Amino acid sequence: TAGITQAPTSQILAAGRSMTLRCTQDMRHNAMYWYRQDLGLGLRLIHYSNTAGTTGKGEVPDGYSVSRANTDDFPLTLASAVPSQTSVYFCASSDEEADTQYFGPGTRLTVL
Amino acid sequence: GQNIDQPTEMTATEGAIVQINCTYQTSGFNGLFWYQQHAGEAPTFLSYNVLDGLEEKGRFSSFLSRSKGYSYLLLKELQMKDSASYLCAVRDRDYQLIWGAGTKLIIKP
C-alpha cells in the first residue's frame, strides 16, 4: 500500500498567492495531522482532524486552513502566502488520536 | 509551558553504543515516542513507552522514567545507516504530541 502521499514534492510560491498542499492516505486512519518543520525547531502542529467532518487548531494555525470532507483526504490551504511560511510540511495519520502517527514524505515550500 | 530537551548533535563510532537523552516538562503525560528521520525524509516510528522501564527492539532500546521526566534511546552496534536525526515526542493530557527539536547523530567509521 502507498500509505500517505503528499503533493507537490516541492514548490516555489510568490508571496500573496494561494496554495493547497494535498495529502491522501489509504490506511483508513481516522485521525490526520499537518505539521511544519523548521531548522532547529521541533515539528509544530498546524491543524488536525480526529475524524472525517471535524477539524481542530494546533499550535501554529494562523494563515492556514484545512478541510476533511472524507476519511482519505486532508488538504492544507495557504490563503495568502508569506515568506515566514517557508518550511517543510508533513502530513501524518493515525488510526485513532491516541495511536502512533505515520508520516507522508513531505512538501518543501519556499515563499518568495 | 511545555518543553522537550534533547542534545542538538552527537557523534559516535561505527560498531559502538550511543545513548540519546530526552527530558520533558509537559501538561500531563500519555506516552513518549521516538522517531528516526534521515535527512530529507519523513520521520519514521521507532518506539513507544508509556510505563517506566526499558523496551528493547533489536539494536534499539528505549527507557522511560516518568517521575524524572526522562527518557533515553540506546542504539547498539552502530551502523553507518544509523546516521540520522532522532526525535523525542511526548503526548500530553490532551493527547497532543509535543516534539523535541531532534538530535542529529553522526556516525564515523
PDB file of N, CA and C in Angstrom, chain A residues 25-97:
ATOM      1  N   GLN A  25      -4.345   9.466   2.358  1.00  0.00           N
ATOM      2  CA  GLN A  25      -3.895   8.216   2.982  1.00  0.00           C
ATOM      3  C   GLN A  25      -4.846   7.086   2.605  1.00  0.00           C
ATOM      4  N   ASP A  26      -4.292   5.889   2.510  1.00  0.00           N
ATOM      5  CA  ASP A  26      -5.102   4.742   2.116  1.00  0.00           C
ATOM      6  C   ASP A  26      -5.160   3.698   3.221  1.00  0.00           C
ATOM      7  N   MET A  27      -4.897   4.104   4.459  1.00  0.00           N
ATOM      8  CA  MET A  27      -4.887   3.168   5.582  1.00  0.00           C
ATOM      9  C   MET A  27      -6.207   3.205   6.362  1.00  0.00           C
ATOM     10  N   ARG A  28      -7.135   4.030   5.920  1.00  0.00           N
ATOM     11  CA  ARG A  28      -8.438   4.194   6.594  1.00  0.00           C
ATOM     12  C   ARG A  28      -8.257   4.685   8.033  1.00  0.00           C
ATOM     13  N   HIS A  29      -7.213   5.484   8.245  1.00  0.00           N
ATOM     14  CA  HIS A  29      -6.998   6.056   9.566  1.00  0.00           C
ATOM     15  C   HIS A  29      -8.017   7.157   9.833  1.00  0.00           C
ATOM     16  N   ASN A  30      -8.474   7.230  11.088  1.00  0.00           N
ATOM     17  CA  ASN A  30      -9.452   8.255  11.436  1.00  0.00           C
ATOM     18  C   ASN A  30      -8.821   9.632  11.618  1.00  0.00           C
ATOM     19  N   ALA A  31      -7.629   9.676  12.222  1.00  0.00           N
ATOM     20  CA  ALA A  31      -7.025  10.965  12.577  1.00  0.00           C
ATOM     21  C   ALA A  31      -5.955  11.357  11.569  1.00  0.00           C
ATOM     22  N   MET A  32      -5.895  12.643  11.239  1.00  0.00           N
ATOM     23  CA  MET A  32      -4.869  13.179  10.337  1.00  0.00           C
ATOM     24  C   MET A  32      -4.360  14.503  10.880  1.00  0.00           C
ATOM     25  N   TYR A  33      -3.133  14.837  10.479  1.00  0.00           N
ATOM     26  CA  TYR A  33      -2.431  15.985  11.055  1.00  0.00           C
ATOM     27  C   TYR A  33      -1.608  16.686   9.986  1.00  0.00           C
ATOM     28  N   TRP A  34      -1.429  17.995  10.161  1.00  0.00           N
ATOM     29  CA  TRP A  34      -0.465  18.760   9.386  1.00  0.00           C
ATOM     30  C   TRP A  34       0.539  19.393  10.328  1.00  0.00           C
ATOM     31  N   TYR A  35       1.838  19.168  10.018  1.00  0.00           N
ATOM     32  CA  TYR A  35       2.940  19.758  10.769  1.00  0.00           C
ATOM     33  C   TYR A  35       3.803  20.595   9.832  1.00  0.00           C
ATOM     34  N   ARG A  36       4.512  21.550  10.415  1.00  0.00           N
ATOM     35  CA  ARG A  36       5.612  22.186   9.709  1.00  0.00           C
ATOM     36  C   ARG A  36       6.894  21.920  10.483  1.00  0.00           C
ATOM     37  N   GLN A  37       7.988  21.784   9.745  1.00  0.00           N
ATOM     38  CA  GLN A  37       9.277  21.502  10.371  1.00  0.00           C
ATOM     39  C   GLN A  37      10.287  22.527   9.889  1.00  0.00           C
ATOM     40  N   ASP A  38      10.830  23.276  10.821  1.00  0.00           N
ATOM     41  CA  ASP A  38      11.816  24.314  10.536  1.00  0.00           C
ATOM     42  C   ASP A  38      13.108  23.985  11.246  1.00  0.00           C
ATOM     43  N   LEU A  39      14.224  24.380  10.639  1.00  0.00           N
ATOM     44  CA  LEU A  39      15.550  24.058  11.169  1.00  0.00           C
ATOM     45  C   LEU A  39      15.670  24.518  12.612  1.00  0.00           C
ATOM     46  N   GLY A  40      16.124  23.615  13.491  1.00  0.00           N
ATOM     47  CA  GLY A  40      16.340  23.964  14.889  1.00  0.00           C
ATOM     48  C   GLY A  40      15.100  23.934  15.757  1.00  0.00           C
ATOM     49  N   LEU A  41      13.948  23.673  15.142  1.00  0.00           N
ATOM     50  CA  LEU A  41      12.702  23.604  15.902  1.00  0.00           C
ATOM     51  C   LEU A  41      12.107  22.218  15.765  1.00  0.00           C
ATOM     52  N   GLY A  42      11.321  21.828  16.748  1.00  0.00           N
ATOM     53  CA  GLY A  42      10.596  20.569  16.628  1.00  0.00           C
ATOM     54  C   GLY A  42       9.449  20.698  15.642  1.00  0.00           C
ATOM     55  N   LEU A  43       8.878  19.573  15.282  1.00  0.00           N
ATOM     56  CA  LEU A  43       7.665  19.576  14.479  1.00  0.00           C
ATOM     57  C   LEU A  43       6.595  20.371  15.217  1.00  0.00           C
ATOM     58  N   ARG A  44       5.907  21.250  14.481  1.00  0.00           N
ATOM     59  CA  ARG A  44       4.848  22.043  15.104  1.00  0.00           C
ATOM     60  C   ARG A  44       3.524  21.746  14.407  1.00  0.00           C
ATOM     61  N   LEU A  45       2.518  21.460  15.207  1.00  0.00           N
ATOM     62  CA  LEU A  45       1.210  21.080  14.685  1.00  0.00           C
ATOM     63  C   LEU A  45       0.458  22.305  14.193  1.00  0.00           C
ATOM     64  N   ILE A  46      -0.043  22.232  12.960  1.00  0.00           N
ATOM     65  CA  ILE A  46      -0.786  23.346  12.366  1.00  0.00           C
ATOM     66  C   ILE A  46      -2.277  23.146  12.587  1.00  0.00           C
ATOM     67  N   HIS A  47      -2.785  22.050  12.070  1.00  0.00           N
ATOM     68  CA  HIS A  47      -4.188  21.663  12.231  1.00  0.00           C
ATOM     69  C   HIS A  47      -4.262  20.144  12.325  1.00  0.00           C
ATOM     70  N   TYR A  48      -5.368  19.656  12.868  1.00  0.00           N
ATOM     71  CA  TYR A  48      -5.579  18.233  12.946  1.00  0.00           C
ATOM     72  C   TYR A  48      -7.053  17.915  12.722  1.00  0.00           C
ATOM     73  N   SER A  49      -7.308  16.630  12.499  1.00  0.00           N
ATOM     74  CA  SER A  49      -8.685  16.158  12.346  1.00  0.00           C
ATOM     75  C   SER A  49      -8.779  14.782  12.983  1.00  0.00           C
ATOM     76  N   ASN A  50      -9.626  14.635  13.970  1.00  0.00           N
ATOM     77  CA  ASN A  50      -9.753  13.343  14.659  1.00  0.00           C
ATOM     78  C   ASN A  50     -10.660  12.370  13.917  1.00  0.00           C
ATOM     79  N   THR A  51     -11.511  12.916  13.037  1.00  0.00           N
ATOM     80  CA  THR A  51     -12.375  12.063  12.231  1.00  0.00           C
ATOM     81  C   THR A  51     -12.926  12.894  11.084  1.00  0.00           C
ATOM     82  N   ALA A  52     -13.380  12.245  10.037  1.00  0.00           N
ATOM     83  CA  ALA A  52     -13.923  12.961   8.883  1.00  0.00           C
ATOM     84  C   ALA A  52     -15.052  13.886   9.332  1.00  0.00           C
ATOM     85  N   GLY A  53     -15.007  15.129   8.811  1.00  0.00           N
ATOM     86  CA  GLY A  53     -16.033  16.102   9.136  1.00  0.00           C
ATOM     87  C   GLY A  53     -15.682  17.027  10.282  1.00  0.00           C
ATOM     88  N   THR A  54     -14.572  16.741  10.993  1.00  0.00           N
ATOM     89  CA  THR A  54     -14.153  17.585  12.115  1.00  0.00           C
ATOM     90  C   THR A  54     -12.709  18.009  11.942  1.00  0.00           C
ATOM     91  N   THR A  55     -12.390  19.236  12.370  1.00  0.00           N
ATOM     92  CA  THR A  55     -11.018  19.715  12.353  1.00  0.00           C
ATOM     93  C   THR A  55     -10.757  20.514  13.620  1.00  0.00           C
ATOM     94  N   GLY A  56      -9.476  20.684  13.949  1.00  0.00           N
ATOM     95  CA  GLY A  56      -9.103  21.463  15.115  1.00  0.00           C
ATOM     96  C   GLY A  56      -7.811  22.213  14.874  1.00  0.00           C
ATOM     97  N   LYS A  57      -7.574  23.248  15.662  1.00  0.00           N
ATOM     98  CA  LYS A  57      -6.373  24.061  15.523  1.00  0.00           C
ATOM     99  C   LYS A  57      -5.262  23.504  16.389  1.00  0.00           C
ATOM    100  N   GLY A  58      -4.056  23.536  15.820  1.00  0.00           N
ATOM    101  CA  GLY A  58      -2.889  23.125  16.562  1.00  0.00           C
ATOM    102  C   GLY A  58      -2.163  24.313  17.162  1.00  0.00           C
ATOM    103  N   GLU A  59      -0.849  24.171  17.243  1.00  0.00           N
ATOM    104  CA  GLU A  59      -0.016  25.193  17.880  1.00  0.00           C
ATOM    105  C   GLU A  59       0.147  26.451  17.019  1.00  0.00           C
ATOM    106  N   VAL A  60       0.219  26.275  15.680  1.00  0.00           N
ATOM    107  CA  VAL A  60       0.505  27.396  14.772  1.00  0.00           C
ATOM    108  C   VAL A  60      -0.493  27.440  13.611  1.00  0.00           C
ATOM    109  N   PRO A  61      -1.776  27.709  13.869  1.00  0.00           N
ATOM    110  CA  PRO A  61      -2.792  27.613  12.811  1.00  0.00           C
ATOM    111  C   PRO A  61      -2.946  28.857  11.930  1.00  0.00           C
ATOM    112  N   ASP A  62      -2.410  30.016  12.382  1.00  0.00           N
ATOM    113  CA  ASP A  62      -2.683  31.271  11.677  1.00  0.00           C
ATOM    114  C   ASP A  62      -2.113  31.249  10.262  1.00  0.00           C
ATOM    115  N   GLY A  63      -2.957  31.637   9.296  1.00  0.00           N
ATOM    116  CA  GLY A  63      -2.550  31.679   7.900  1.00  0.00           C
ATOM    117  C   GLY A  63      -2.822  30.396   7.148  1.00  0.00           C
ATOM    118  N   TYR A  64      -3.353  29.391   7.846  1.00  0.00           N
ATOM    119  CA  TYR A  64      -3.618  28.082   7.241  1.00  0.00           C
ATOM    120  C   TYR A  64      -5.075  27.684   7.500  1.00  0.00           C
ATOM    121  N   SER A  65      -5.644  26.916   6.568  1.00  0.00           N
ATOM    122  CA  SER A  65      -6.957  26.321   6.792  1.00  0.00           C
ATOM    123  C   SER A  65      -6.952  24.897   6.258  1.00  0.00           C
ATOM    124  N   VAL A  66      -7.832  24.080   6.800  1.00  0.00           N
ATOM    125  CA  VAL A  66      -7.941  22.684   6.385  1.00  0.00           C
ATOM    126  C   VAL A  66      -9.399  22.300   6.245  1.00  0.00           C
ATOM    127  N   SER A  67      -9.624  21.177   5.565  1.00  0.00           N
ATOM    128  CA  SER A  67     -10.948  20.587   5.483  1.00  0.00           C
ATOM    129  C   SER A  67     -10.796  19.071   5.529  1.00  0.00           C
ATOM    130  N   ARG A  68     -11.840  18.387   5.941  1.00  0.00           N
ATOM    131  CA  ARG A  68     -11.790  16.915   5.990  1.00  0.00           C
ATOM    132  C   ARG A  68     -13.154  16.392   5.532  1.00  0.00           C
ATOM    133  N   ALA A  69     -13.326  16.402   4.228  1.00  0.00           N
ATOM    134  CA  ALA A  69     -14.598  16.000   3.632  1.00  0.00           C
ATOM    135  C   ALA A  69     -14.797  14.491   3.671  1.00  0.00           C
ATOM    136  N   ASN A  70     -13.694  13.732   3.685  1.00  0.00           N
ATOM    137  CA  ASN A  70     -13.776  12.277   3.728  1.00  0.00           C
ATOM    138  C   ASN A  70     -12.603  11.737   4.531  1.00  0.00           C
ATOM    139  N   THR A  71     -12.566  10.422   4.720  1.00  0.00           N
ATOM    140  CA  THR A  71     -11.525   9.816   5.556  1.00  0.00           C
ATOM    141  C   THR A  71     -10.133   9.957   4.956  1.00  0.00           C
ATOM    142  N   ASP A  72     -10.023   9.891   3.635  1.00  0.00           N
ATOM    143  CA  ASP A  72      -8.727   9.731   2.998  1.00  0.00           C
ATOM    144  C   ASP A  72      -7.961  11.039   2.770  1.00  0.00           C
ATOM    145  N   ASP A  73      -8.672  12.161   2.597  1.00  0.00           N
ATOM    146  CA  ASP A  73      -8.012  13.386   2.136  1.00  0.00           C
ATOM    147  C   ASP A  73      -8.028  14.478   3.201  1.00  0.00           C
ATOM    148  N   PHE A  74      -6.925  15.211   3.284  1.00  0.00           N
ATOM    149  CA  PHE A  74      -6.819  16.273   4.295  1.00  0.00           C
ATOM    150  C   PHE A  74      -5.967  17.402   3.711  1.00  0.00           C
ATOM    151  N   PRO A  75      -6.528  18.226   2.835  1.00  0.00           N
ATOM    152  CA  PRO A  75      -5.753  19.299   2.206  1.00  0.00           C
ATOM    153  C   PRO A  75      -5.496  20.465   3.150  1.00  0.00           C
ATOM    154  N   LEU A  76      -4.352  21.098   2.967  1.00  0.00           N
ATOM    155  CA  LEU A  76      -3.947  22.285   3.729  1.00  0.00           C
ATOM    156  C   LEU A  76      -3.851  23.457   2.771  1.00  0.00           C
ATOM    157  N   THR A  77      -4.548  24.556   3.082  1.00  0.00           N
ATOM    158  CA  THR A  77      -4.562  25.719   2.198  1.00  0.00           C
ATOM    159  C   THR A  77      -3.909  26.925   2.853  1.00  0.00           C
ATOM    160  N   LEU A  78      -3.039  27.568   2.085  1.00  0.00           N
ATOM    161  CA  LEU A  78      -2.479  28.850   2.469  1.00  0.00           C
ATOM    162  C   LEU A  78      -3.196  29.898   1.628  1.00  0.00           C
ATOM    163  N   ALA A  79      -3.995  30.745   2.259  1.00  0.00           N
ATOM    164  CA  ALA A  79      -4.836  31.686   1.501  1.00  0.00           C
ATOM    165  C   ALA A  79      -4.013  32.785   0.847  1.00  0.00           C
ATOM    166  N   SER A  80      -3.016  33.286   1.548  1.00  0.00           N
ATOM    167  CA  SER A  80      -2.172  34.371   1.038  1.00  0.00           C
ATOM    168  C   SER A  80      -0.781  34.168   1.642  1.00  0.00           C
ATOM    169  N   ALA A  81       0.077  33.502   0.909  1.00  0.00           N
ATOM    170  CA  ALA A  81       1.356  33.043   1.461  1.00  0.00           C
ATOM    171  C   ALA A  81       2.273  34.208   1.838  1.00  0.00           C
ATOM    172  N   VAL A  82       3.030  34.000   2.918  1.00  0.00           N
ATOM    173  CA  VAL A  82       4.039  34.963   3.367  1.00  0.00           C
ATOM    174  C   VAL A  82       5.376  34.232   3.507  1.00  0.00           C
ATOM    175  N   PRO A  83       6.506  34.954   3.415  1.00  0.00           N
ATOM    176  CA  PRO A  83       7.812  34.285   3.481  1.00  0.00           C
ATOM    177  C   PRO A  83       8.033  33.435   4.730  1.00  0.00           C
ATOM    178  N   SER A  84       7.401  33.811   5.854  1.00  0.00           N
ATOM    179  CA  SER A  84       7.581  33.027   7.091  1.00  0.00           C
ATOM    180  C   SER A  84       6.926  31.646   7.005  1.00  0.00           C
ATOM    181  N   GLN A  85       6.158  31.414   5.960  1.00  0.00           N
ATOM    182  CA  GLN A  85       5.572  30.092   5.755  1.00  0.00           C
ATOM    183  C   GLN A  85       6.487  29.176   4.941  1.00  0.00           C
ATOM    184  N   THR A  86       7.652  29.643   4.610  1.00  0.00           N
ATOM    185  CA  THR A  86       8.675  28.789   4.009  1.00  0.00           C
ATOM    186  C   THR A  86       9.053  27.716   5.015  1.00  0.00           C
ATOM    187  N   SER A  87       8.891  26.451   4.623  1.00  0.00           N
ATOM    188  CA  SER A  87       9.086  25.358   5.572  1.00  0.00           C
ATOM    189  C   SER A  87       8.940  24.030   4.841  1.00  0.00           C
ATOM    190  N   VAL A  88       9.163  22.941   5.575  1.00  0.00           N
ATOM    191  CA  VAL A  88       8.811  21.611   5.090  1.00  0.00           C
ATOM    192  C   VAL A  88       7.541  21.190   5.810  1.00  0.00           C
ATOM    193  N   TYR A  89       6.546  20.796   5.040  1.00  0.00           N
ATOM    194  CA  TYR A  89       5.247  20.452   5.593  1.00  0.00           C
ATOM    195  C   TYR A  89       5.047  18.932   5.524  1.00  0.00           C
ATOM    196  N   PHE A  90       4.711  18.368   6.672  1.00  0.00           N
ATOM    197  CA  PHE A  90       4.453  16.935   6.750  1.00  0.00           C
ATOM    198  C   PHE A  90       3.001  16.692   7.132  1.00  0.00           C
ATOM    199  N   CYS A  91       2.390  15.765   6.425  1.00  0.00           N
ATOM    200  CA  CYS A  91       1.075  15.252   6.774  1.00  0.00           C
ATOM    201  C   CYS A  91       1.283  13.921   7.487  1.00  0.00           C
ATOM    202  N   ALA A  92       0.468  13.640   8.478  1.00  0.00           N
ATOM    203  CA  ALA A  92       0.572  12.378   9.211  1.00  0.00           C
ATOM    204  C   ALA A  92      -0.823  11.849   9.495  1.00  0.00           C
ATOM    205  N   SER A  93      -0.905  10.562   9.804  1.00  0.00           N
ATOM    206  CA  SER A  93      -2.194   9.975  10.170  1.00  0.00           C
ATOM    207  C   SER A  93      -1.994   8.938  11.260  1.00  0.00           C
ATOM    208  N   SER A  94      -3.066   8.662  11.991  1.00  0.00           N
ATOM    209  CA  SER A  94      -3.054   7.604  12.999  1.00  0.00           C
ATOM    210  C   SER A  94      -4.443   6.987  13.041  1.00  0.00           C
ATOM    211  N   ASP A  95      -4.484   5.739  13.457  1.00  0.00           N
ATOM    212  CA  ASP A  95      -5.758   5.023  13.480  1.00  0.00           C
ATOM    213  C   ASP A  95      -6.771   5.775  14.354  1.00  0.00           C
ATOM    214  N   GLU A  96      -6.349   6.092  15.563  1.00  0.00           N
ATOM    215  CA  GLU A  96      -7.123   6.954  16.449  1.00  0.00           C
ATOM    216  C   GLU A  96      -6.187   8.027  16.975  1.00  0.00           C
ATOM    217  N   GLU A  97      -6.725   9.052  17.609  1.00  0.00           N
ATOM    218  CA  GLU A  97      -5.889  10.185  18.038  1.00  0.00           C
ATOM    219  C   GLU A  97      -4.826   9.765  19.028  1.00  0.00           C
TER     220      GLU A  97
END
